[in-house]
Coordinates of C-alpha atoms in Angstrom, one line a residue:
Chain L
M1 CA 43.9 -39.1 -10.2
P2 CA 42.9 -43.4 -10.1
I3 CA 40.7 -44.9 -12.6
H4 CA 38.0 -46.2 -10.8
E5 CA 35.8 -47.6 -12.9
K6 CA 38.3 -49.4 -15.1
S7 CA 36.2 -51.3 -16.6
L8 CA 33.2 -49.2 -18.7
I9 CA 37.0 -47.6 -21.2
R10 CA 38.6 -49.8 -23.5
P11 CA 41.9 -50.6 -23.1
E12 CA 42.6 -48.6 -26.8
N13 CA 41.5 -46.2 -24.5
L14 CA 43.8 -45.9 -21.6
V15 CA 47.2 -44.4 -21.9
T16 CA 50.3 -44.0 -20.4
N17 CA 53.4 -42.4 -21.1
D18 CA 56.4 -44.3 -19.8
S19 CA 58.2 -41.2 -19.7
L20 CA 56.6 -37.3 -19.8
V21 CA 57.8 -34.8 -17.9
I22 CA 55.7 -31.4 -17.1
D23 CA 56.6 -28.3 -15.7
G24 CA 59.6 -30.2 -14.7
V25 CA 57.6 -33.1 -12.9
D26 CA 58.3 -36.7 -13.4
V27 CA 54.8 -37.9 -14.2
S28 CA 56.0 -41.4 -16.4
G29 CA 54.0 -44.2 -15.4
H30 CA 50.3 -44.5 -14.8
W31 CA 50.3 -41.1 -13.0
S32 CA 49.9 -39.4 -16.9
T33 CA 46.9 -42.0 -17.6
F34 CA 44.3 -40.6 -18.8
I35 CA 41.3 -41.1 -22.0
R36 CA 41.3 -40.9 -24.3
A37 CA 37.6 -39.3 -25.3
R38 CA 35.5 -41.3 -27.9
T39 CA 32.7 -38.2 -27.3
I40 CA 30.1 -38.9 -30.4
T41 CA 29.9 -36.6 -31.9
D42 CA 27.6 -37.2 -34.7
Y43 CA 23.6 -39.8 -36.0
N44 CA 24.2 -41.7 -38.9
E45 CA 19.6 -41.1 -39.3
A46 CA 20.2 -43.9 -42.6
M47 CA 21.1 -46.4 -40.5
E48 CA 17.6 -47.3 -39.2
E49 CA 15.8 -47.2 -42.9
E50 CA 18.8 -49.3 -44.1
I51 CA 18.4 -52.4 -41.0
A52 CA 13.6 -51.4 -41.3
A53 CA 14.1 -51.8 -45.0
L54 CA 15.2 -55.4 -44.6
P55 CA 13.2 -58.9 -43.7
G56 CA 12.6 -59.1 -39.9
G57 CA 13.6 -55.2 -38.6
E58 CA 10.7 -53.8 -40.3
N59 CA 9.8 -52.6 -36.2
I60 CA 12.7 -52.0 -35.5
H61 CA 12.1 -47.7 -34.7
R62 CA 9.4 -49.2 -31.4
C63 CA 12.0 -49.7 -29.3
W64 CA 12.1 -47.9 -26.4
Q65 CA 15.5 -49.7 -24.1
C66 CA 13.3 -51.3 -21.5
G67 CA 15.4 -54.7 -21.9
S68 CA 13.8 -57.0 -21.6
C69 CA 15.3 -58.9 -25.4
T70 CA 18.5 -59.6 -23.7
N71 CA 16.4 -60.4 -20.5
A72 CA 14.9 -62.9 -21.6
C73 CA 18.3 -63.6 -24.2
T74 CA 19.2 -67.6 -24.3
V75 CA 22.1 -66.3 -25.8
N76 CA 23.0 -63.6 -23.7
A77 CA 22.8 -66.1 -20.9
V78 CA 25.4 -67.6 -21.8
N79 CA 28.2 -65.0 -23.3
P80 CA 26.6 -60.8 -21.4
E81 CA 28.6 -59.2 -24.2
F82 CA 25.8 -59.9 -26.5
N83 CA 23.5 -57.6 -26.0
P84 CA 19.9 -56.8 -28.0
R85 CA 18.9 -54.0 -26.3
Y86 CA 22.1 -52.4 -27.2
W87 CA 22.7 -52.8 -30.9
I88 CA 19.2 -52.0 -31.6
Y89 CA 19.9 -48.4 -29.2
L90 CA 23.2 -48.4 -31.8
I91 CA 21.1 -49.4 -35.0
R92 CA 18.6 -46.4 -33.5
Q93 CA 21.2 -43.8 -33.1
G94 CA 23.5 -44.9 -36.1
L95 CA 26.5 -45.4 -33.7
E96 CA 27.8 -47.7 -36.9
E97 CA 31.5 -47.8 -36.0
E98 CA 30.1 -49.2 -32.2
L99 CA 27.6 -51.7 -34.5
L100 CA 30.5 -53.3 -35.6
R101 CA 32.5 -54.1 -32.8
D102 CA 30.4 -56.6 -32.3
K103 CA 30.2 -58.0 -35.2
D104 CA 31.2 -61.2 -34.9
I105 CA 28.7 -62.2 -32.1
I106 CA 25.6 -60.4 -33.1
W107 CA 24.8 -62.7 -36.1
Q108 CA 25.2 -66.4 -32.7
C109 CA 20.9 -65.0 -32.5
V110 CA 19.4 -69.4 -32.2
S111 CA 16.3 -67.5 -32.6
C112 CA 14.6 -69.0 -29.8
N113 CA 12.3 -66.0 -29.7
K114 CA 11.6 -65.6 -26.7
C115 CA 12.8 -62.1 -26.7
T116 CA 9.8 -61.5 -29.3
Y117 CA 6.9 -63.0 -26.3
A118 CA 9.5 -60.4 -23.5
C119 CA 9.5 -57.4 -25.6
P120 CA 6.1 -55.2 -25.0
R121 CA 6.5 -52.9 -27.6
D122 CA 5.8 -55.8 -30.6
V123 CA 9.5 -54.7 -31.8
V124 CA 10.4 -58.4 -32.6
P125 CA 13.6 -58.0 -31.4
E126 CA 14.9 -62.1 -33.3
G127 CA 13.8 -61.1 -36.2
V128 CA 15.9 -57.5 -35.4
M129 CA 18.8 -59.7 -35.1
K130 CA 18.4 -61.8 -38.2
A131 CA 18.0 -58.3 -40.6
T132 CA 20.7 -56.9 -38.8
A133 CA 23.1 -60.0 -39.6
H134 CA 22.3 -59.6 -43.3
W135 CA 23.2 -56.1 -43.0
L136 CA 26.7 -57.4 -41.9
E137 CA 27.0 -59.4 -44.9
L138 CA 25.8 -57.2 -47.3
K139 CA 27.6 -54.1 -46.6
G140 CA 30.2 -56.9 -46.7
H141 CA 31.2 -56.7 -42.4
T142 CA 31.0 -60.5 -42.3
P143 CA 31.8 -62.5 -43.8
K144 CA 29.2 -65.2 -45.4
S145 CA 27.2 -66.7 -42.5
P146 CA 26.4 -70.4 -42.4
S147 CA 23.2 -70.3 -42.6
T148 CA 23.6 -68.1 -45.9
H149 CA 25.4 -70.9 -47.6
F150 CA 22.7 -73.0 -46.8
D151 CA 20.5 -70.8 -48.0
E152 CA 21.7 -70.1 -51.1
S153 CA 22.4 -73.7 -51.7
F154 CA 18.6 -74.3 -51.3
H155 CA 17.6 -71.4 -53.3
D156 CA 19.0 -73.2 -56.4
S157 CA 17.5 -76.2 -55.7
I158 CA 14.6 -74.6 -55.8
V159 CA 14.9 -72.1 -58.6
R160 CA 16.7 -75.1 -61.0
T161 CA 14.6 -78.2 -60.6
G162 CA 11.3 -76.9 -57.8
K163 CA 12.5 -79.8 -55.4
I164 CA 14.7 -80.2 -52.5
E165 CA 17.4 -82.4 -53.2
E166 CA 18.2 -83.0 -49.8
G167 CA 21.5 -84.1 -50.2
R168 CA 23.2 -82.2 -52.9
I169 CA 21.5 -79.6 -50.9
L170 CA 24.4 -80.8 -47.5
L171 CA 26.1 -81.7 -49.9
E172 CA 27.0 -77.6 -51.2
F173 CA 27.1 -76.3 -47.5
L174 CA 29.3 -79.1 -45.9
K175 CA 32.1 -77.7 -49.0
K176 CA 31.4 -74.1 -49.0
T177 CA 31.9 -74.3 -45.1
G178 CA 34.5 -76.5 -45.0
Q179 CA 34.0 -79.7 -43.1
P180 CA 34.3 -82.3 -44.5
L181 CA 32.2 -85.0 -46.5
R182 CA 33.1 -88.0 -45.0
Q183 CA 31.3 -86.5 -41.4
P184 CA 30.2 -90.2 -39.4
W185 CA 26.7 -89.7 -39.1
L186 CA 26.1 -89.2 -42.6
E187 CA 28.5 -92.7 -43.1
A188 CA 25.2 -94.7 -41.3
L189 CA 22.6 -91.7 -42.4
V190 CA 23.9 -93.9 -46.5
R191 CA 24.9 -97.2 -45.2
G192 CA 20.8 -97.2 -43.2
L193 CA 19.5 -96.3 -46.6
V194 CA 21.7 -98.4 -49.0
K195 CA 20.4 -101.8 -46.4
R196 CA 16.8 -100.9 -45.6
F197 CA 16.4 -98.8 -49.4
P198 CA 14.4 -101.1 -52.2
V199 CA 16.7 -101.3 -55.0
F200 CA 14.0 -99.6 -57.6
Y201 CA 13.9 -96.4 -55.0
L202 CA 17.5 -96.8 -54.9
M203 CA 18.0 -96.6 -58.6
R204 CA 15.4 -93.6 -58.5
M205 CA 17.3 -91.9 -56.6
G206 CA 20.8 -92.1 -58.1
W207 CA 19.6 -90.8 -61.6
N208 CA 17.1 -88.4 -60.3
T209 CA 21.2 -87.0 -58.2
V210 CA 22.5 -87.3 -61.8
M211 CA 19.3 -85.9 -64.2
R212 CA 18.0 -83.2 -61.2
P213 CA 14.6 -83.7 -63.8
R214 CA 12.5 -80.5 -62.9
T215 CA 9.3 -80.5 -61.3
R216 CA 6.8 -81.1 -64.5
G217 CA 5.9 -77.1 -65.7
W218 CA 8.4 -75.5 -63.3
R219 CA 10.6 -73.4 -66.1
R220 CA 7.8 -70.6 -65.3
A221 CA 7.7 -71.1 -61.5
G222 CA 11.2 -70.8 -61.4
A223 CA 11.2 -67.9 -63.4
A224 CA 9.4 -65.9 -60.9
I225 CA 10.4 -66.6 -58.7
E226 CA 13.5 -66.3 -59.5
D227 CA 12.3 -62.7 -61.0
Y228 CA 10.8 -61.9 -57.9
V229 CA 14.1 -63.1 -55.6
Q230 CA 16.5 -60.6 -57.6
E231 CA 13.7 -57.4 -57.0
R232 CA 13.8 -57.9 -53.6
K233 CA 17.2 -57.8 -53.6
A234 CA 18.5 -55.1 -55.2
G235 CA 15.6 -53.1 -53.4
Q236 CA 17.3 -54.6 -50.3
A237 CA 20.6 -53.2 -52.2
R238 CA 18.9 -49.6 -53.0
A239 CA 18.2 -49.1 -49.7
L240 CA 22.2 -50.0 -47.8
G241 CA 22.6 -47.7 -50.6
L242 CA 25.0 -51.0 -53.0
D243 CA 23.1 -50.2 -55.6
Q244 CA 24.8 -46.5 -56.3
E245 CA 28.2 -48.7 -55.0
A246 CA 28.3 -51.1 -57.9
Chain Y
M1 CA -33.7 -14.2 -3.7
S2 CA -30.8 -11.6 -3.0
A3 CA -28.1 -13.2 -3.2
K4 CA -24.5 -12.2 -4.0
P5 CA -22.4 -13.3 -7.4
I6 CA -20.1 -14.8 -7.3
L7 CA -15.9 -13.6 -7.5
I8 CA -14.0 -15.9 -10.8
V9 CA -10.7 -14.0 -10.6
G10 CA -9.0 -15.4 -14.0
G11 CA -10.1 -16.7 -17.4
G12 CA -9.0 -19.4 -18.5
P13 CA -10.3 -22.4 -18.9
A14 CA -10.2 -22.9 -15.4
G15 CA -11.9 -20.1 -14.3
L16 CA -13.6 -19.8 -17.7
S17 CA -15.3 -23.8 -16.7
A18 CA -16.4 -21.8 -13.3
A19 CA -17.6 -19.3 -14.1
H20 CA -20.3 -21.7 -16.9
A21 CA -21.2 -24.5 -14.5
A22 CA -22.5 -21.8 -12.0
A23 CA -23.9 -19.4 -14.5
R24 CA -26.3 -22.2 -15.7
A25 CA -27.1 -22.9 -12.3
G26 CA -28.0 -19.3 -11.8
R27 CA -25.9 -17.6 -10.0
E28 CA -24.2 -14.3 -10.7
V29 CA -20.8 -14.1 -12.3
V30 CA -19.0 -11.6 -12.1
L31 CA -15.1 -12.9 -14.2
V32 CA -12.0 -10.5 -13.3
D33 CA -9.0 -10.7 -15.3
K34 CA -5.6 -9.1 -16.0
A35 CA -5.1 -9.3 -19.1
D36 CA -7.6 -7.6 -22.2
R37 CA -9.2 -10.3 -22.5
L38 CA -10.2 -13.8 -22.0
G39 CA -9.2 -17.2 -22.8
G40 CA -5.7 -17.7 -20.5
A41 CA -2.1 -18.9 -21.1
P42 CA -4.0 -21.4 -24.5
I43 CA -5.0 -17.8 -26.0
L44 CA -2.6 -14.8 -24.5
Q45 CA 0.1 -17.6 -25.2
G46 CA -1.2 -19.1 -29.1
Y47 CA -1.3 -22.2 -28.3
A48 CA -1.4 -24.7 -31.6
K49 CA -3.5 -27.9 -31.4
L50 CA -4.1 -29.3 -27.6
V51 CA -3.8 -32.3 -25.7
P52 CA -6.4 -34.6 -25.9
S53 CA -8.5 -33.4 -29.0
H54 CA -6.0 -31.8 -31.0
E55 CA -8.9 -28.8 -32.0
W56 CA -7.0 -25.4 -32.3
A57 CA -6.2 -24.1 -29.5
R58 CA -8.2 -20.9 -30.6
D59 CA -11.7 -23.0 -31.2
A60 CA -12.0 -25.4 -28.2
I61 CA -11.2 -22.2 -25.8
G62 CA -11.7 -19.2 -28.2
G63 CA -15.5 -21.6 -27.2
M64 CA -15.5 -21.4 -24.1
V65 CA -14.9 -17.8 -23.8
T66 CA -18.1 -16.6 -26.0
R67 CA -20.0 -19.3 -24.4
V68 CA -18.8 -17.0 -21.2
A69 CA -19.0 -13.9 -22.6
Q70 CA -22.4 -14.9 -24.6
N71 CA -24.0 -15.9 -20.8
P72 CA -26.4 -12.9 -19.2
N73 CA -25.9 -14.1 -15.4
V74 CA -22.1 -12.9 -16.0
T75 CA -20.3 -9.3 -15.0
I76 CA -17.0 -10.0 -17.0
H77 CA -14.1 -7.1 -16.4
T78 CA -10.4 -7.9 -18.2
G79 CA -7.6 -5.4 -17.4
A80 CA -8.4 -5.4 -13.5
E81 CA -6.9 -6.1 -10.5
V82 CA -8.4 -7.6 -7.4
Q83 CA -6.4 -4.4 -4.5
L84 CA -8.9 -5.5 -1.7
F85 CA -10.3 -8.3 -0.5
E86 CA -12.8 -8.5 2.5
G87 CA -15.3 -9.7 4.9
E88 CA -16.8 -12.7 5.4
P89 CA -18.3 -15.3 3.8
G90 CA -21.7 -14.8 1.8
A91 CA -20.6 -10.8 2.7
F92 CA -17.3 -10.2 0.7
T93 CA -16.3 -7.0 -0.9
A94 CA -13.9 -6.8 -3.8
T95 CA -11.9 -3.3 -4.2
L96 CA -10.1 -3.4 -7.9
K97 CA -6.8 -1.5 -8.9
D98 CA -9.6 1.7 -10.2
G99 CA -11.4 2.1 -7.3
R100 CA -14.7 -0.1 -8.1
K101 CA -16.1 -2.3 -5.3
I102 CA -17.6 -6.1 -6.3
A103 CA -20.0 -7.8 -3.5
A104 CA -19.8 -11.1 -3.9
E105 CA -21.0 -14.7 -2.0
S106 CA -17.6 -16.5 -2.4
A107 CA -14.5 -16.1 -4.1
I108 CA -12.8 -18.8 -7.2
L109 CA -9.9 -17.9 -7.6
A110 CA -8.7 -19.2 -11.7
T111 CA -4.7 -17.1 -11.6
G112 CA -3.7 -20.8 -14.0
F113 CA 0.8 -20.3 -13.5
T114 CA 3.5 -18.8 -15.3
H115 CA 6.0 -20.4 -17.9
F116 CA 8.8 -21.0 -16.9
D117 CA 11.1 -18.5 -18.3
S118 CA 14.4 -20.1 -20.0
L119 CA 17.2 -16.7 -19.2
N120 CA 17.4 -19.0 -16.0
K121 CA 19.0 -21.6 -17.3
P122 CA 21.7 -19.5 -19.0
E123 CA 23.8 -23.1 -20.3
W124 CA 21.5 -24.8 -22.4
G125 CA 21.5 -21.2 -24.9
F126 CA 17.9 -19.6 -24.3
G127 CA 18.8 -16.1 -25.1
T128 CA 22.4 -17.2 -26.4
Y129 CA 21.1 -18.5 -29.5
P130 CA 17.9 -17.4 -31.5
D131 CA 17.6 -20.5 -33.0
V132 CA 17.0 -21.6 -28.8
V133 CA 13.6 -21.6 -28.5
T134 CA 10.8 -22.7 -26.4
T135 CA 7.7 -24.9 -27.1
V136 CA 5.5 -22.1 -26.7
Q137 CA 6.8 -20.2 -29.5
V138 CA 6.9 -23.7 -31.1
E139 CA 3.3 -23.7 -30.6
Q140 CA 3.1 -20.0 -31.7
M141 CA 5.2 -21.5 -35.0
I142 CA 2.5 -23.5 -35.3
S143 CA -0.2 -21.9 -34.9
S144 CA -0.1 -18.7 -36.2
G145 CA 0.9 -21.1 -40.0
Q146 CA 3.8 -20.0 -40.6
G147 CA 5.7 -23.2 -39.8
I148 CA 8.9 -25.0 -38.1
R149 CA 11.8 -21.8 -38.8
C150 CA 14.7 -20.9 -37.4
P151 CA 14.2 -17.7 -36.2
S152 CA 18.3 -16.8 -37.5
D153 CA 17.2 -17.7 -41.3
G154 CA 14.2 -18.6 -41.3
R155 CA 15.4 -22.1 -42.4
V156 CA 13.7 -25.0 -42.0
P157 CA 15.2 -27.4 -40.0
D158 CA 17.5 -30.4 -40.8
R159 CA 17.5 -32.1 -37.1
V160 CA 15.5 -30.6 -33.9
A161 CA 16.4 -31.5 -30.0
I162 CA 13.8 -31.4 -28.0
L163 CA 15.0 -30.9 -23.7
L164 CA 12.7 -32.1 -21.1
C165 CA 12.0 -31.0 -18.4
V166 CA 13.4 -26.9 -18.5
G167 CA 12.4 -25.6 -15.3
S168 CA 11.2 -29.0 -14.3
R169 CA 12.7 -31.6 -11.4
D170 CA 15.6 -29.8 -10.8
R171 CA 16.8 -28.5 -7.2
Q172 CA 19.3 -26.3 -8.4
I173 CA 16.9 -23.2 -9.4
G174 CA 14.3 -25.1 -6.9
R175 CA 11.7 -26.3 -8.8
E176 CA 11.3 -30.0 -7.8
W177 CA 7.7 -31.2 -8.5
C178 CA 7.4 -32.0 -12.1
S179 CA 5.3 -30.2 -14.2
K180 CA 3.5 -32.8 -16.2
I181 CA 1.8 -31.2 -19.0
C182 CA 4.9 -30.9 -21.1
C183 CA 6.4 -34.8 -21.7
T184 CA 2.7 -34.8 -23.6
V185 CA 2.7 -31.6 -25.6
S186 CA 5.9 -32.3 -26.5
A187 CA 5.5 -35.7 -27.7
N188 CA 2.7 -33.8 -29.8
I189 CA 4.4 -30.8 -30.8
A190 CA 7.3 -32.9 -32.0
M191 CA 4.6 -34.9 -34.4
E192 CA 3.2 -31.7 -35.8
I193 CA 6.9 -30.6 -37.0
R194 CA 6.6 -34.4 -38.7
E195 CA 3.8 -33.5 -40.0
L196 CA 5.0 -30.4 -41.5
S197 CA 8.8 -31.0 -42.4
P198 CA 8.9 -34.4 -43.4
R199 CA 12.7 -34.6 -43.5
T200 CA 13.4 -32.5 -39.4
N201 CA 13.9 -35.3 -37.5
V202 CA 13.3 -34.5 -33.9
Y203 CA 15.2 -36.3 -31.3
I204 CA 13.7 -35.4 -27.4
Y205 CA 16.5 -35.6 -24.8
Y206 CA 14.6 -36.9 -22.1
M207 CA 15.5 -38.5 -17.8
D208 CA 11.9 -40.2 -18.1
I209 CA 9.4 -39.8 -20.1
R210 CA 5.9 -38.5 -18.4
T211 CA 3.0 -39.1 -20.6
F212 CA 1.2 -40.2 -17.9
G213 CA -2.9 -42.2 -18.8
L214 CA -3.8 -43.1 -22.2
Y215 CA -2.1 -40.2 -23.2
E216 CA 1.2 -43.0 -23.5
G217 CA -0.3 -44.2 -26.3
D218 CA -2.1 -41.4 -28.2
Y219 CA 1.7 -39.1 -27.8
Y220 CA 4.2 -41.1 -26.3
W221 CA 3.8 -44.9 -28.3
R222 CA 2.1 -42.7 -31.7
S223 CA 5.5 -40.7 -31.5
Q224 CA 7.8 -43.1 -32.0
E225 CA 6.0 -45.1 -33.8
E226 CA 4.5 -43.5 -36.3
A227 CA 6.0 -39.8 -36.2
K228 CA 9.8 -41.8 -35.8
V229 CA 10.0 -39.9 -33.0
K230 CA 13.8 -40.3 -31.9
Y231 CA 14.2 -40.7 -27.6
I232 CA 17.9 -41.1 -26.3
K233 CA 18.1 -40.5 -22.4
A234 CA 20.1 -38.0 -21.0
R235 CA 20.3 -35.0 -19.6
I236 CA 21.9 -32.0 -21.8
A237 CA 24.7 -30.9 -20.1
E238 CA 25.8 -27.1 -22.0
V239 CA 24.3 -25.7 -25.7
T240 CA 26.8 -24.4 -27.5
S241 CA 27.4 -23.1 -31.2
D242 CA 30.2 -24.2 -34.0
G243 CA 29.3 -21.0 -35.5
Q244 CA 26.9 -23.2 -38.6
R245 CA 24.5 -25.3 -36.1
L246 CA 23.6 -25.7 -32.4
V247 CA 25.7 -28.0 -30.2
V248 CA 24.3 -30.4 -27.9
K249 CA 26.7 -32.1 -25.4
G250 CA 25.8 -34.8 -22.3
E251 CA 25.7 -37.5 -21.8
D252 CA 23.8 -41.0 -24.2
T253 CA 23.3 -42.6 -20.3
L254 CA 22.6 -45.6 -22.5
V255 CA 26.2 -46.8 -24.8
K256 CA 28.1 -44.4 -21.6
R257 CA 29.5 -42.0 -23.6
P258 CA 29.7 -38.4 -24.4
I259 CA 27.6 -36.5 -27.1
T260 CA 28.0 -33.6 -29.1
I261 CA 25.2 -33.7 -31.7
P262 CA 25.0 -30.9 -34.3
F263 CA 21.0 -29.3 -34.4
D264 CA 19.8 -26.2 -36.4
M265 CA 17.0 -26.1 -34.1
V266 CA 17.2 -26.6 -29.8
V267 CA 13.1 -26.3 -28.1
H268 CA 13.6 -25.6 -24.3
A269 CA 10.4 -28.4 -23.0
I270 CA 9.7 -25.9 -20.2
G271 CA 7.7 -26.0 -17.2
M272 CA 4.9 -24.2 -15.3
D273 CA 5.7 -22.1 -12.9
P274 CA 3.9 -20.7 -10.1
N275 CA 2.2 -17.4 -11.0
V276 CA 4.4 -14.7 -10.9
D277 CA 1.9 -12.8 -8.8
N278 CA 0.9 -14.8 -6.1
M279 CA 2.3 -13.8 -3.8
T280 CA 0.0 -10.8 -4.4
L281 CA -3.1 -12.8 -4.3
S282 CA -2.0 -14.8 -1.4
A283 CA -1.5 -11.6 0.7
V284 CA -4.5 -10.2 -0.8
F285 CA -7.6 -12.7 -0.8
G286 CA -5.6 -13.5 2.6
V287 CA -4.8 -17.8 1.4
A288 CA -1.9 -20.1 1.8
L289 CA 0.6 -21.0 -0.1
N290 CA 2.6 -24.3 -0.5
R291 CA 6.0 -25.3 -0.2
Y292 CA 6.2 -24.6 -3.8
G293 CA 4.6 -21.7 -3.8
Y294 CA 1.4 -22.5 -6.2
I295 CA -1.5 -21.9 -4.2
D296 CA -2.5 -24.7 -1.0
K297 CA -5.8 -26.8 -1.1
A298 CA -6.8 -26.8 2.3
T299 CA -7.8 -30.6 2.3
P300 CA -7.0 -33.5 -1.6
Y301 CA -11.1 -35.1 -0.5
A302 CA -12.9 -33.5 1.8
G303 CA -14.4 -30.3 0.1
L304 CA -13.6 -30.0 -4.1
A305 CA -10.8 -26.2 -4.1
Q306 CA -10.8 -25.1 -1.1
T307 CA -8.5 -22.9 -0.6
S308 CA -7.2 -21.9 3.7
R309 CA -9.9 -19.2 2.8
P310 CA -13.3 -20.0 4.1
G311 CA -15.3 -19.2 0.8
V312 CA -12.4 -18.9 -1.4
Y313 CA -12.2 -21.7 -3.8
V314 CA -9.5 -22.1 -5.5
C315 CA -9.2 -24.6 -9.1
G316 CA -7.4 -25.0 -12.6
A317 CA -2.9 -24.8 -12.4
A318 CA -3.3 -22.0 -9.4
T319 CA -2.9 -24.9 -7.2
G320 CA 0.1 -26.9 -9.2
P321 CA 1.1 -28.0 -12.1
E322 CA -2.9 -29.0 -14.5
T323 CA -4.0 -30.2 -17.7
I324 CA -6.1 -28.3 -19.6
D325 CA -9.1 -30.9 -18.9
D326 CA -8.2 -31.1 -16.3
S327 CA -8.4 -27.6 -15.3
I328 CA -11.3 -27.4 -16.5
A329 CA -12.8 -30.5 -14.2
Q330 CA -11.9 -28.2 -11.7
G331 CA -12.9 -25.5 -12.7
Q332 CA -16.7 -27.5 -11.9
A333 CA -16.4 -28.5 -8.9
A334 CA -14.9 -25.4 -7.3
A335 CA -18.1 -24.2 -8.7
M336 CA -20.0 -26.3 -7.5
S337 CA -17.9 -25.7 -3.9
A338 CA -18.9 -22.1 -4.6
L339 CA -22.5 -23.3 -4.6
N340 CA -23.2 -25.7 -2.4
R341 CA -22.2 -23.3 -0.2
A342 CA -24.5 -20.7 -0.8
G343 CA -26.9 -23.3 -1.2
T344 CA -26.4 -24.1 2.9
V345 CA -27.1 -20.3 3.6
L346 CA -30.1 -20.5 1.9
M347 CA -31.4 -23.3 3.1
N348 CA -30.2 -22.1 7.2
A349 CA -31.8 -19.4 6.7
A350 CA -35.3 -20.2 5.8
E351 CA -34.9 -23.3 8.5

C-alpha cells in the first residue's frame, strides 16, 4: 500500500531496499518500503520533576494540552516547529529522546509572555521554556546560550564589586559570544561619551574601570549572595541528578 | 384516610430517598429490594469515599438506610421481587415471588443499574490477568482497608493505568452512552491511590474528560495539580503481559506515536449498564424502555419521574447513568409526583 501521509514520517524511519526478492517475487525499490517502528516503550518519570525543580518550570504538571500557548506563540508564528505545547507534553511523559530533537530551537523563546496570559491553567509556559533551555544546558545537551553568558558576567560583576559594570559586562559578553569588539554602534556610543562627558567624569570612569572599587561594606553582602547562588545551583544539580555524576 | 401505601422497588440511594420523602409526608411506604439488605450499589458493592462529599459510602448511604428502617411508616421487604403488578392508578396490586400481595396507590421504580462486565472487552485483559481490575474492585480495596495491592502477588504497584470508557461510548458492544460518572470517579480513585501510596504513579488514558460542572475543579484539576495524576489521550488497543508486568498498548494521539508501556496494575473504569433485570421489570410493570434499555421517562418537563404507565414513577440510575446525589434528588422528585397524584385523587373525592 502506498504511504499517504509521508509528511508524518521521519525520513530516517522510511526504509527502502534497492534490491529485494521475497519468495521469488522482486520487490525492489519502493515496493519494499516500510516504516521503522518508533514505539514509545516507557515513560521517564523523573523528567517532569527535573524541569519543575528549575525556576519557571514549577507549574508544568498543570498542563492539559489545549494548545493555547502554541497558538499564542510569537516564535511559532515564524517557525511552526517551535511548539511549546508539544514540548511540555514530551517532558511530562518523559520522552527525552524526542525533546532532544528540538534542542537547538527551544532556547529561541523570546519571553514575550503571550502564552502566559493565554494559558487557562496558569502553567506559565514561558517559564517552562526558560526552565527547559536551562535544563538542556545543565545536562550538557546544548552549549551555553548567549543569555547564560550575559548572566554569568552580570553575576560576576555584582558579586565582586556590588556594581553593574556595564562596559565590562558588555565587552565580556561580546568576547564570550565570539562577536567583534569593534561594533559601529558601540564606537559611536563611545565617541559620543568622550565628546560630551566632563573630563572629571571620564577620569573617574577610567579609574573605576581599572581599579574596580567595591561598594562600601560589600565583602559580606557579596559573600552572602554568592553563598545563596551556590546553594541554589547545588539544589538544581541534585534535582537533576548531576551531583552523583560529578 | 384509607390511602393505600406507595410501593417503592429498589433500596439504593434513589429508593431510600423516595421512601424517606413519602414517609416523612405521612404516607405509608412499602419498600421492596431483591438484595438481602438495603443500600443499593454503594453498600452492596462496597464503595469507598463518595463524590462529592468524600464521606465513606457506609456512613453516608448507611445513614439513609437507618433513617428509612427506623421510620414507622415504612415496611421493608428484602430478598423480595415483584412478580405481578396489576390494577389501575390508586388501586394497584403487586404480587411478590413468595405470593404475598401488596395493595398500592402508586409505584416508584428505583431499580438502578448493573455495572458493565469487563469480560465483554477481552482485549483489555480483564479475566486473563489478575492485575487487571475494575474501579469497583479498587473501591473495595480502599473501603476494606487493605490498600492498593496487585491481586497477583499483593505488591504495592509502582505504576497504575486507569482506562476510561470501559463499557461506554462503544458501538462495538452496543453501548453508545457516556456513563457520566466514571471520569470523576476515576479522578477520585487516582487521588486516593496517590494518597495511600505516594510512590505509585497513576496514569489515566482518556478520549475526553467529562468531569462535568463543579467536578472539573475538585476532581480533574485537583487530581492533576495536587496529586500529579497524568492524563494521556489514547484509547488503549490491548492489555497484554510480558510475563513480569502488564503491557498497555495503544496510540498516544498527541505525539502520534504507538505506545507499549509496562504497568503493574490496570484499572477499568467500568460504565453503567441498564439493570440486567430491566426486560423483566418492563414486562411486570408494563413500562416502556428507551432505546438503550433503561426505563423510559414519559416527559422530561411536564411531569417529573413519570413512566409510560400512569401511576408508575421512576428515578435514579434506572433511567440512565446517574450520580448518587442526583439519584437522591430524583427519588424526592418521584415521591413528590406520587404524593401529588394521591393528593389529586383525595381532593377530587372531597369535591
